[in-house]
XYZ file of N, CA and C in Angstrom:
537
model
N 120.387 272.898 139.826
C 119.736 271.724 140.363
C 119.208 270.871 139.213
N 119.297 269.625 139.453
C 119.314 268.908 138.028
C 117.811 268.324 138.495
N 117.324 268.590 137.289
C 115.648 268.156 137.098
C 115.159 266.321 137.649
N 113.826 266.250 138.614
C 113.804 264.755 138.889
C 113.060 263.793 137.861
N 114.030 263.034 137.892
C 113.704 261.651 137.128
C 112.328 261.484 136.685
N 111.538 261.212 135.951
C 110.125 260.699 135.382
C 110.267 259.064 135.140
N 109.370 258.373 134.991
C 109.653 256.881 134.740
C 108.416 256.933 134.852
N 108.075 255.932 133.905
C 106.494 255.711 133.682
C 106.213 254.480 132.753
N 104.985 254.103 132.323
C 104.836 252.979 131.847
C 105.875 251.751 131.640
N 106.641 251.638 132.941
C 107.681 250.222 133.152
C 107.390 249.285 133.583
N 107.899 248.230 133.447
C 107.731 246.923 134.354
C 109.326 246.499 134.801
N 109.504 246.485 136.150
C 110.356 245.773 136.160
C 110.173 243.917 137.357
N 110.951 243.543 136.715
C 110.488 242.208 137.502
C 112.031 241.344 137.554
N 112.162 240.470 138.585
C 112.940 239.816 139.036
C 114.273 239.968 139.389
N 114.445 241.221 139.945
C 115.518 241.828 140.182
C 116.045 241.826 141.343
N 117.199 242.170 142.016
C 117.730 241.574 143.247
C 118.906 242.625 143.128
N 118.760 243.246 144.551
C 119.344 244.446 144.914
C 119.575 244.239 146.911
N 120.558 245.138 146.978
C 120.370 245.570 148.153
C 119.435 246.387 148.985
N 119.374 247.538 147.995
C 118.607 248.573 148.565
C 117.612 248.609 147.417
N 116.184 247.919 147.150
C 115.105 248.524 146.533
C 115.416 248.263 145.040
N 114.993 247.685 143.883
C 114.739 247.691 142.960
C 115.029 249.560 142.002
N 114.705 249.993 142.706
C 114.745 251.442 142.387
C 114.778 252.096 143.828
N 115.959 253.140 143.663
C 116.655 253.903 144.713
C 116.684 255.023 144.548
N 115.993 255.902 145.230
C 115.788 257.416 145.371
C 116.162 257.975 146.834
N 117.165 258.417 145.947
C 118.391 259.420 147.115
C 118.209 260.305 147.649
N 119.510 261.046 148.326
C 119.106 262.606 149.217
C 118.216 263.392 148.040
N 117.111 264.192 148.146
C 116.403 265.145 147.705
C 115.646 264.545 146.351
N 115.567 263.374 146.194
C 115.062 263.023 144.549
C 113.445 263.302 145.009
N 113.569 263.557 143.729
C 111.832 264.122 143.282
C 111.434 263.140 142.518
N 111.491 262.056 142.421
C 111.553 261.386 141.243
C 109.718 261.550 140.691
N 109.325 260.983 139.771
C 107.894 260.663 139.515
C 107.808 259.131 138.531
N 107.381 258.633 139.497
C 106.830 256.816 139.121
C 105.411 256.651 138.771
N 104.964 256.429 137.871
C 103.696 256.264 137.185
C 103.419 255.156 136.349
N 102.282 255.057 136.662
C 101.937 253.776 135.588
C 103.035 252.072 135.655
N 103.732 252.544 136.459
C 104.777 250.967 136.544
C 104.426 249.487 136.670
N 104.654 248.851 136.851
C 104.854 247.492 137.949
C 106.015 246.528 138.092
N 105.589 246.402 139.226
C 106.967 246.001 140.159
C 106.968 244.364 140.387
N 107.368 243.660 139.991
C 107.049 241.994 140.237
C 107.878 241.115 140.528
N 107.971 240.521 141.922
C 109.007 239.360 141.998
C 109.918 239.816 142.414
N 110.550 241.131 142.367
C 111.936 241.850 143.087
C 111.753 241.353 144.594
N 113.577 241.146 144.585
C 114.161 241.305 146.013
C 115.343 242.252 145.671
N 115.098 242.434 147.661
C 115.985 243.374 148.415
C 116.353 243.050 149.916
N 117.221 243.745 149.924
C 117.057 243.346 151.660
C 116.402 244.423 152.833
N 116.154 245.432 151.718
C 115.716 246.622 152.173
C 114.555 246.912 150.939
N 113.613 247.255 151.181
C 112.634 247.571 149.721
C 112.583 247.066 148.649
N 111.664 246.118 148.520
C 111.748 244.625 147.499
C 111.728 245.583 146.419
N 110.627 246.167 146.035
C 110.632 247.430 144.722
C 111.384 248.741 144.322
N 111.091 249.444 146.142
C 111.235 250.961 146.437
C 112.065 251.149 147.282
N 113.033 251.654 147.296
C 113.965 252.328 148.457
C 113.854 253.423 148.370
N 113.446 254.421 149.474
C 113.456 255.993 149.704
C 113.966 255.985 150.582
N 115.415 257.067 150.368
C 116.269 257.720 151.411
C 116.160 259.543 151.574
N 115.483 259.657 152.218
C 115.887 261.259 152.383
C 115.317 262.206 151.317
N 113.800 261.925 150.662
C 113.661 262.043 149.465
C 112.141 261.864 149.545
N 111.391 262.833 148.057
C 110.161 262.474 148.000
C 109.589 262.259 147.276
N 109.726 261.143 146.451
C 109.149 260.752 145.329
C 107.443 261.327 145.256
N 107.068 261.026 144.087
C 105.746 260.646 143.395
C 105.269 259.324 142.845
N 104.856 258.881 143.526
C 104.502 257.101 143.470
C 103.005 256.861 142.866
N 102.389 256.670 141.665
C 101.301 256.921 141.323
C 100.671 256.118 140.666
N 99.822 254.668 140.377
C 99.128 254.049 139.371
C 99.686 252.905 139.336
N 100.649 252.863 140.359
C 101.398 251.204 140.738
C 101.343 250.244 140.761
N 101.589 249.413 140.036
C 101.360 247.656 140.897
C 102.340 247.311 141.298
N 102.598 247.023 142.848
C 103.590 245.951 143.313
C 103.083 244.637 143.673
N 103.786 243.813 143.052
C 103.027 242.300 143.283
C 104.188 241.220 143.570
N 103.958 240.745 144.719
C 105.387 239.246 145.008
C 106.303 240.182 145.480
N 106.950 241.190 145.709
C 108.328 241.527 146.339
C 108.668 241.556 147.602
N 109.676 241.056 147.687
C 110.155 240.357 148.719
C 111.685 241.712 149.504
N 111.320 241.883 150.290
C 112.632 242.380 151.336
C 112.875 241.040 152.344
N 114.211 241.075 152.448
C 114.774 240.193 153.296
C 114.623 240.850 154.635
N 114.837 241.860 154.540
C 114.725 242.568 156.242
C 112.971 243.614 156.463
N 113.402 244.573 155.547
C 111.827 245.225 156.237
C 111.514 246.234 154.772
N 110.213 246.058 154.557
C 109.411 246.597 153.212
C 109.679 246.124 151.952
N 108.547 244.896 151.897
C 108.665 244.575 150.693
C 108.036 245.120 149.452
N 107.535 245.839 149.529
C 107.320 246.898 148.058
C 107.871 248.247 148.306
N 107.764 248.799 149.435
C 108.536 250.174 149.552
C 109.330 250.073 150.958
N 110.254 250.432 151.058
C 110.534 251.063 152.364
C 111.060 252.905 152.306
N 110.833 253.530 153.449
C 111.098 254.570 153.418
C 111.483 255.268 154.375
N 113.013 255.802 154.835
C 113.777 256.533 155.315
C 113.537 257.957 155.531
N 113.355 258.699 156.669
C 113.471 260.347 156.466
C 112.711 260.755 155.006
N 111.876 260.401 154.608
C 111.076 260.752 153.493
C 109.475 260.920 153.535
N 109.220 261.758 152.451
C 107.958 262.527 152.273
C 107.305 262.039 150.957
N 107.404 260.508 150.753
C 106.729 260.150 149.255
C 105.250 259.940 149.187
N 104.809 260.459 148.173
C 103.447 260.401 147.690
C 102.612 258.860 146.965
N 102.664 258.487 147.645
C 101.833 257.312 147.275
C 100.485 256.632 146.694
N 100.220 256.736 145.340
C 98.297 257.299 145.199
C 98.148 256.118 144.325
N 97.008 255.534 144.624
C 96.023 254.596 143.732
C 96.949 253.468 143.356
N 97.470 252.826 144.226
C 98.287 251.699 143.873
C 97.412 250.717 144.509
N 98.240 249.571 144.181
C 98.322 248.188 144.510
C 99.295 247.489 145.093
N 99.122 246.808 146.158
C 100.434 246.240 146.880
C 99.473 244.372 146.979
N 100.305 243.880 146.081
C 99.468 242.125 146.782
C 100.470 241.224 146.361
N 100.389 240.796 147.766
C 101.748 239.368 147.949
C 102.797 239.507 147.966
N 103.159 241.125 148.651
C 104.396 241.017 149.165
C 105.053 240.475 150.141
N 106.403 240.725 150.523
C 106.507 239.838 151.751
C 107.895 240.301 152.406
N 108.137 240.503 153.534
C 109.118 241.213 154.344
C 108.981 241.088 155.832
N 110.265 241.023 156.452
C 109.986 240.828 157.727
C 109.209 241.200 158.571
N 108.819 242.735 158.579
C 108.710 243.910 158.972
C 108.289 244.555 157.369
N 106.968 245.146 157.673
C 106.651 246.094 156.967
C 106.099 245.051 155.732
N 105.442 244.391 154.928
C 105.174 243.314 153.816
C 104.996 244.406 152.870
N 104.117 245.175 152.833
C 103.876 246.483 151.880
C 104.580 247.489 152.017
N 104.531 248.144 153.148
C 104.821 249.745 153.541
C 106.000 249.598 154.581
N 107.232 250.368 154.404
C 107.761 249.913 155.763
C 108.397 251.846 156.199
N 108.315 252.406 157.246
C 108.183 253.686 156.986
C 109.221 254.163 158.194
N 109.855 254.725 158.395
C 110.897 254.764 159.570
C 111.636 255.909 159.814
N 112.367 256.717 160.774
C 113.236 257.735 160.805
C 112.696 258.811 160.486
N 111.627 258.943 160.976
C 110.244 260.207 160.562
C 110.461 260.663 159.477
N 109.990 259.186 158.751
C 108.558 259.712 157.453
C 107.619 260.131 157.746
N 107.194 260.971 157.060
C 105.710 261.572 156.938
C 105.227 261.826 155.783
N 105.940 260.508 154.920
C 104.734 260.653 153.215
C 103.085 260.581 153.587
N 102.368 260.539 152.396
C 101.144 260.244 152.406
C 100.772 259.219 151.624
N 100.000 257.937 151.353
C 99.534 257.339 150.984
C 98.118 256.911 150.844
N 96.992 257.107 149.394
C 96.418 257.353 149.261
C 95.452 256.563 148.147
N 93.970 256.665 148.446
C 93.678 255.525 147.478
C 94.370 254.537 147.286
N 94.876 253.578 148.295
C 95.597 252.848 147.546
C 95.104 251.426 148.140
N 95.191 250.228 147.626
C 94.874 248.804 148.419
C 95.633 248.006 148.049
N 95.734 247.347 149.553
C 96.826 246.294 150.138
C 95.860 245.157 150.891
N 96.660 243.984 149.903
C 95.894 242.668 150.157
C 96.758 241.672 149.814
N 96.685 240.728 150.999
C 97.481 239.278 150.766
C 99.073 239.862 150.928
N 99.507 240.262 151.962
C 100.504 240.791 152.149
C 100.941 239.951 153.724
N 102.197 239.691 153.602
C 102.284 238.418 154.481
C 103.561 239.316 155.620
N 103.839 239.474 156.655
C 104.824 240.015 157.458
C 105.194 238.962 158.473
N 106.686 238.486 158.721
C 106.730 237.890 159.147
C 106.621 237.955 161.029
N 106.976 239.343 161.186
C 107.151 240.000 162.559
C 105.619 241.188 162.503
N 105.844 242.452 162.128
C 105.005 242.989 162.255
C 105.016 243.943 161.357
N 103.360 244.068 160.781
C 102.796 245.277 159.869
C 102.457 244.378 158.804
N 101.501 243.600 158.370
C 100.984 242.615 157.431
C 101.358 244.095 156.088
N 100.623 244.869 156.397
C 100.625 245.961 155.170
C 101.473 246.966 155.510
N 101.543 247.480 156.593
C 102.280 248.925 156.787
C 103.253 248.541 157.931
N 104.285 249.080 158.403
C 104.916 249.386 159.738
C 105.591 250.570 159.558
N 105.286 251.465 160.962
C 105.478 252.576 161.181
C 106.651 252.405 162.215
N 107.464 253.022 162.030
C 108.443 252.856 163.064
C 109.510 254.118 163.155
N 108.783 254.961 164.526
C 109.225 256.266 164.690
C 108.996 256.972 163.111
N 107.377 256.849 162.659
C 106.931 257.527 161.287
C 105.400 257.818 161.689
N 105.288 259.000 161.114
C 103.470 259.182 160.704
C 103.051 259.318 159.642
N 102.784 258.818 159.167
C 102.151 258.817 157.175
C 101.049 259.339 157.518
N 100.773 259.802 156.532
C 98.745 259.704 156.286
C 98.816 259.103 155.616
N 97.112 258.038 155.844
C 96.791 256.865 155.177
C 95.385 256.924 155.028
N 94.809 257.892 153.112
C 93.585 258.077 153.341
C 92.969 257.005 152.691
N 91.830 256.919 152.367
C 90.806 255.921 151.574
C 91.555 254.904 150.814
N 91.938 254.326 151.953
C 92.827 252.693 151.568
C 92.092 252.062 151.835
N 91.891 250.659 151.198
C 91.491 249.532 151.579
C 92.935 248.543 152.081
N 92.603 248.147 152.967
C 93.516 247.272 153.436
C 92.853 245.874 154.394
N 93.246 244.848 153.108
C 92.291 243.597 153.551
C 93.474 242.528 153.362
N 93.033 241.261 154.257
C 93.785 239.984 153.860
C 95.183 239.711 154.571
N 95.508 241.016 154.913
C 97.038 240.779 155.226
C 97.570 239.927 156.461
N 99.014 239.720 156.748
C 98.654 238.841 157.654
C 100.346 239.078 158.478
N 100.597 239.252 159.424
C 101.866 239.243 160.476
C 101.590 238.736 161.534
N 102.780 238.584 162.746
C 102.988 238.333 163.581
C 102.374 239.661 164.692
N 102.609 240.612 164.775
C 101.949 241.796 164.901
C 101.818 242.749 164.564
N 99.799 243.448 164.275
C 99.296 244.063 163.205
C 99.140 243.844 162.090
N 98.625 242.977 161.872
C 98.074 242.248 160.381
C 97.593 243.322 159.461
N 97.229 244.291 159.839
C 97.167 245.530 158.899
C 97.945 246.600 158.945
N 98.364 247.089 160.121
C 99.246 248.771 160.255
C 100.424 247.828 161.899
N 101.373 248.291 161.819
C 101.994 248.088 163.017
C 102.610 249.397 163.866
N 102.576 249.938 164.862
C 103.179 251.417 164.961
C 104.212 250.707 166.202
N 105.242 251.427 165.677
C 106.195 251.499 167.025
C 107.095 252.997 167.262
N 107.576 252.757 168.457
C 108.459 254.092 168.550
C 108.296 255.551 168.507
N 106.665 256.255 169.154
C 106.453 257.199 168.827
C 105.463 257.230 167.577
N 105.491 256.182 166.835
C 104.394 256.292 165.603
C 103.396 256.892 165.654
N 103.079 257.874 164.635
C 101.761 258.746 165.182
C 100.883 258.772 163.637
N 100.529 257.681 163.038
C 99.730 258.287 161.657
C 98.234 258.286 161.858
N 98.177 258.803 160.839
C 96.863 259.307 160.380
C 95.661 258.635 159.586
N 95.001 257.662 159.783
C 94.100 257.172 159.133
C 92.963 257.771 158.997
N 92.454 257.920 158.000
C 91.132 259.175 157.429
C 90.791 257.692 156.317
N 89.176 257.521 156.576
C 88.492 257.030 155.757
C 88.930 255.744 155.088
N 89.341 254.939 155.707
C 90.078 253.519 155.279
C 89.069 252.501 155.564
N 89.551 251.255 154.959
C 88.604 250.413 155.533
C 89.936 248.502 155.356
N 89.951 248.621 156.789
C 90.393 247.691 157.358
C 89.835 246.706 157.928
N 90.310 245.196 157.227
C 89.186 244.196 157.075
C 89.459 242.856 156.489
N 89.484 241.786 157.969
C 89.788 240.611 157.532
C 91.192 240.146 157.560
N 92.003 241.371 157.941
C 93.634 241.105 158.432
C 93.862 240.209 159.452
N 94.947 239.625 159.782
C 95.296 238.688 160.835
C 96.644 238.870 161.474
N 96.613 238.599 162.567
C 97.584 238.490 163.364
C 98.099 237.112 164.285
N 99.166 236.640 164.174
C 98.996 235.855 165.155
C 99.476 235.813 166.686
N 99.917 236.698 166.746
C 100.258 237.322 167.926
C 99.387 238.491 168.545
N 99.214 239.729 168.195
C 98.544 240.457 168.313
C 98.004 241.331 167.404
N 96.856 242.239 167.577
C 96.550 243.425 166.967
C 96.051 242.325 165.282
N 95.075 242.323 165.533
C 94.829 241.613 163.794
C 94.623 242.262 162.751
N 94.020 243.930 163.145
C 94.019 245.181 162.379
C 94.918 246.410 162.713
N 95.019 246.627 163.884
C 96.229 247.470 163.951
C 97.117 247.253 165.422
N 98.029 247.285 166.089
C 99.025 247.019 167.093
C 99.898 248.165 167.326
């Protein structure tokens, strides 16, 4: 079994992909540290694409990335990624602006804050869709969708919020903090 990827103190910026700026496949372990992510598009995960896989996501900045369809700093497939002490501000995606989580995920995401995150449909910061994350001592402020300006759940969505503080999100349709 071939050892997972490390990557650390990077920047990448203005990049344009299909799937995610960086793509982590069946079983990657990868470990992401210290990065930042700026200005990337995708049509799927302006920064992050996780398929089937569980990264280590740690000390992050994603700032400006754009998915054309759903998660503009991460999206995540059948995956278990670790998400800690990041930053997500001014992303932007149809579905999902920060977090977009689907096909039962059940990463965790942690310490982390999301602000000024724009969705055009639903999940200003997060959308859950047929996923349960845990989502502990996040701040999640500013954000803004069509529905759930902060978290959006659909399809069975079942996560876990422990100790967050949600605040000042908008909706213009419904749910201005969560839907």
């Amino acid at each position: 079994t071939a050892a997972p990827i490390a990557v650390s103190s990077c920047t990448f910026s203005n990049n344009n992909a299909t799937y995610g700026t960086v793509y982590n496949a069946a079983e990657s372990g990868a470990a992401i540290r210290d990065c930042n992510f700026i200005g990337n598009e995708a049509d799927y995960g302006g920064a992050i694409y996780n398929s089937q896989s569980e990264p280590q996501i740690a000390d992050c900045v994603l700032t400006a990335n754009t998915a054309a369809s759903q998660g503009g700093g991460i999206y995540e497939s059948d995956s278990a990624s670790e998400v800690t002490s990041c930053f997500f501000v001014g992303n932007q995606a149809v579905d999902g602006a920060a977090l977009f989580y689907t096909a039962g995920s059940t990463g965790s995401v942690k310490t982390c804050v999301f602000y000024g995150n724009l969705a055009e449909a639903g999940g200003g910061a997060i959308h859950n869709d047929d996923a349960s994350p845990m989502i502990a001592n996040c701040t999640i402020s500013r954000n803004q969708a069509g529905y759930g300006g902060a978290i959006f759940n659909a399809n069975g969505s079942a996560p876990k919020l422990v100790n967050c503080i949600l605040w000042d999100n908008s909706a213009s349709q419904a749910g201005a903090e969560i839907h």
